[in-house]
Coordinates of C-alpha atoms in Angstrom, one line a residue:
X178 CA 0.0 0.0 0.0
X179 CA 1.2 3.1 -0.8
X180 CA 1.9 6.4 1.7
X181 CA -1.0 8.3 0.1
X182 CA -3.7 5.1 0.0
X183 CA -3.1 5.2 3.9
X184 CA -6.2 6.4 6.0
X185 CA -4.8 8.9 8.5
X186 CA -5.1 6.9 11.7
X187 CA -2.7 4.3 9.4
X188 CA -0.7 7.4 8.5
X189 CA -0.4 8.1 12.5
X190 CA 0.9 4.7 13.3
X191 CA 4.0 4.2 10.2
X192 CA 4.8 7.9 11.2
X193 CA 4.9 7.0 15.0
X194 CA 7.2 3.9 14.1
X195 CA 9.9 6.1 13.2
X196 CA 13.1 7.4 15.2
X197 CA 13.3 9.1 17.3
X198 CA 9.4 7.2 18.6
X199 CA 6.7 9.4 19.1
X200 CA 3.9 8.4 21.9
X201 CA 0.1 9.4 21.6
X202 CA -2.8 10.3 23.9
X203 CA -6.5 11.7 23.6
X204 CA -8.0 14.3 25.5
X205 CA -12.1 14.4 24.4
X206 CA -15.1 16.1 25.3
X207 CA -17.1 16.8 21.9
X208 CA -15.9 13.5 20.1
X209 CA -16.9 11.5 23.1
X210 CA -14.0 8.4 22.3
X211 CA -14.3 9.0 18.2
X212 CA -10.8 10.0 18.1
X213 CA -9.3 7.1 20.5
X214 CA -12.0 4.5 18.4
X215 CA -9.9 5.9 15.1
X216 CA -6.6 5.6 16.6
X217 CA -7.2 2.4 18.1
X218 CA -8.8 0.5 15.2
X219 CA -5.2 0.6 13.3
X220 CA -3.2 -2.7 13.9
X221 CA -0.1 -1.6 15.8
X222 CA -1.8 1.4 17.6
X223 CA -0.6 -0.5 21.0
X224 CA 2.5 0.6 19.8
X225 CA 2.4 4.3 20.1
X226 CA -1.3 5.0 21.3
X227 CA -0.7 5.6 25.2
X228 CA -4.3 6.2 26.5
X229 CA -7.2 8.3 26.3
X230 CA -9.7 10.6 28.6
X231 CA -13.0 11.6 27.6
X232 CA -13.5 14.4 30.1
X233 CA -17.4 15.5 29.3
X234 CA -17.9 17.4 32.1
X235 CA -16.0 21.3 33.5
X236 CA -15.3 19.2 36.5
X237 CA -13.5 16.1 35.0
X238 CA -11.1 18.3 32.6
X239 CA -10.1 20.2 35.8
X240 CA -9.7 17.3 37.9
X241 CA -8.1 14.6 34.9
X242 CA -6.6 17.5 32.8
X243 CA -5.4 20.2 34.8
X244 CA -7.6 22.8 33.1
X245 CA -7.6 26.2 34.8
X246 CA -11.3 26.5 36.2
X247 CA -11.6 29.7 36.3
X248 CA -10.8 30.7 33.0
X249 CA -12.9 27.3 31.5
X250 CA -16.3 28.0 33.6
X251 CA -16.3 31.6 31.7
X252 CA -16.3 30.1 28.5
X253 CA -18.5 26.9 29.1
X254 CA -15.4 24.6 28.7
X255 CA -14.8 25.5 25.0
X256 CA -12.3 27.5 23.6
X257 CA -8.7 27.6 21.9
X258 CA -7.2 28.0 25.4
X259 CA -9.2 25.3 26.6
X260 CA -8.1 22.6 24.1
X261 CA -4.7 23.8 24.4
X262 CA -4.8 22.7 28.2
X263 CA -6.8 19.4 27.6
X264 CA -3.9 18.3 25.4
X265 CA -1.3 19.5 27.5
X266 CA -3.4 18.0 30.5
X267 CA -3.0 14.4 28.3
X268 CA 0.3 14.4 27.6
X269 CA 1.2 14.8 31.2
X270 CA -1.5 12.2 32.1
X271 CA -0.4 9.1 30.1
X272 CA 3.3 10.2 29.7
X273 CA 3.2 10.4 26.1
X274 CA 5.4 13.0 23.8
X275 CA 2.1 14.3 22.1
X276 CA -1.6 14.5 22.6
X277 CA -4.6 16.0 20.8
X278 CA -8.0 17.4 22.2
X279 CA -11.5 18.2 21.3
X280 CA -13.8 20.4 22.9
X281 CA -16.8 22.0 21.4
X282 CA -20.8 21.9 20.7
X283 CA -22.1 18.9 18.9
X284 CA -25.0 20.8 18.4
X285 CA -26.8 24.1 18.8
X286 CA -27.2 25.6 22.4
X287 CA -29.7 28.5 22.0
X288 CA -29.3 29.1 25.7
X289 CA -25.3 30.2 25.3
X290 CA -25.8 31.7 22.1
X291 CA -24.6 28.9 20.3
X292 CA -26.1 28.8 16.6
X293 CA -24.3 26.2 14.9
X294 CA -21.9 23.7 16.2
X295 CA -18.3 24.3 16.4
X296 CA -15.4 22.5 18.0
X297 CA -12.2 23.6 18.7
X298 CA -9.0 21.2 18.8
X299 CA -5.4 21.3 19.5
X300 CA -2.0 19.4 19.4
X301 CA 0.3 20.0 22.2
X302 CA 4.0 17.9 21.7
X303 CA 6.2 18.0 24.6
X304 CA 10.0 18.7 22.7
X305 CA 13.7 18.2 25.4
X306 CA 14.5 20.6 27.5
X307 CA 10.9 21.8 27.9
X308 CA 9.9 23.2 24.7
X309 CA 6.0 22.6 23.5
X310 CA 4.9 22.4 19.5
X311 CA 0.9 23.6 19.5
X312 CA -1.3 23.8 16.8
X313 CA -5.1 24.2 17.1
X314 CA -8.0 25.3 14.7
X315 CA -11.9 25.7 15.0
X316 CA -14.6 23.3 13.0
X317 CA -17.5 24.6 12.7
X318 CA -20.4 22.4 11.8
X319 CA -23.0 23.9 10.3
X320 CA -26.1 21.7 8.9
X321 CA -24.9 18.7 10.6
X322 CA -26.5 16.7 13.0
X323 CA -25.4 16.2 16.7
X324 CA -23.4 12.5 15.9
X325 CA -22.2 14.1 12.1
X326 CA -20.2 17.1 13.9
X327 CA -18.1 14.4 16.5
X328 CA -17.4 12.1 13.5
X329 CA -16.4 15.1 11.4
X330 CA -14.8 16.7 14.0
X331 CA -12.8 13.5 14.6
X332 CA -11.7 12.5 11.4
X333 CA -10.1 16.1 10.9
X334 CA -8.5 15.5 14.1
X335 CA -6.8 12.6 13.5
X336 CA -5.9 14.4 9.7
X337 CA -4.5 17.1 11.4
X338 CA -2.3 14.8 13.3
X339 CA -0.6 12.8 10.8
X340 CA -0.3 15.9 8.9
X341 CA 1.7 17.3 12.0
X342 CA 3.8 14.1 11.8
X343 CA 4.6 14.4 8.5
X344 CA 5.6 17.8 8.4
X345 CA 7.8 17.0 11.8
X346 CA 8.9 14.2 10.2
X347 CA 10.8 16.0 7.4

């Protein structure tokens, strides 16, 4: 099979094969498992694929993930910042070099002003001496139903990772 017929969860595990190894971990709230579920249904992910949280609730990414409270309660758990400290929050977790995150609305919340869903992720990679790579974006899901926006949301996920490795890689 060639590099480009590779789904990106298979992408993941040939890049996270390579010197120097590279060790994965989830932190989810809007895909609910989706992303581990990818990772996971690769042959070899035992390999590379550390662990995963699914921290639904304000509570359990404060408590599991080290999110700031404060800062997370004024924004309903999602935002940039947010995801950025889920992933951090993983990696330091399950001891892997890298994690991803997910946090978001599945669907609208008319309550919080929320119109359309959006999620936002991020990838946080711990580098020596105590440098961090990040990278994060916004999806936003408009039209989709509730369980469309986490697969969607999941798949670009795990596509944004093995496009990290790649371009690491090089």
């Amino acid at each position: 099979m060639s590099r480009s017929s590779l789904n990106p969860a298979a992408k993941v595990r040939e890049r996270c094969a390579v010197a120097p190894r590279v060790t994965v971990a989830v932190a989810e709230s809007l895909t609910g498992g989706r992303v581990q579920a990818l990772l996971t249904a690769v042959s070899g992910a035992s390999d590379y694929f550390f662990g995963g949280a699914t921290a639904y609730t304000l509570d359990a990414k404060v408590a599991l993930l080290g999110v700031r409270r404060g800062p997370a309660r004024r924004v309903n758990g999602v935002s940039e910042s947010v995801a950025r400290e889920m992933a951090r929050g993983a990696v330091a977790m399950f001891g892997a070099k890298l994690a991803v995150a997910t946090t978001g609305y599945a669907e609208p919340d008319l309550e919080r002003g929320v119109t359309e869903p959006f999620a936002w992720w991020a990838l946080a990679h711990r580098l020596p001496r105590g440098r961090w790579v990040e990278r994060s974006g916004r999806i936003v899901g408009a039209g989709l139903t509730r369980t469309q926006m986490q697969e969607v949301v999941a798949e670009a996920v795990v596509a944004e990772l093995a496009d990290y490795l790649d371009g690491w890689r090089r």
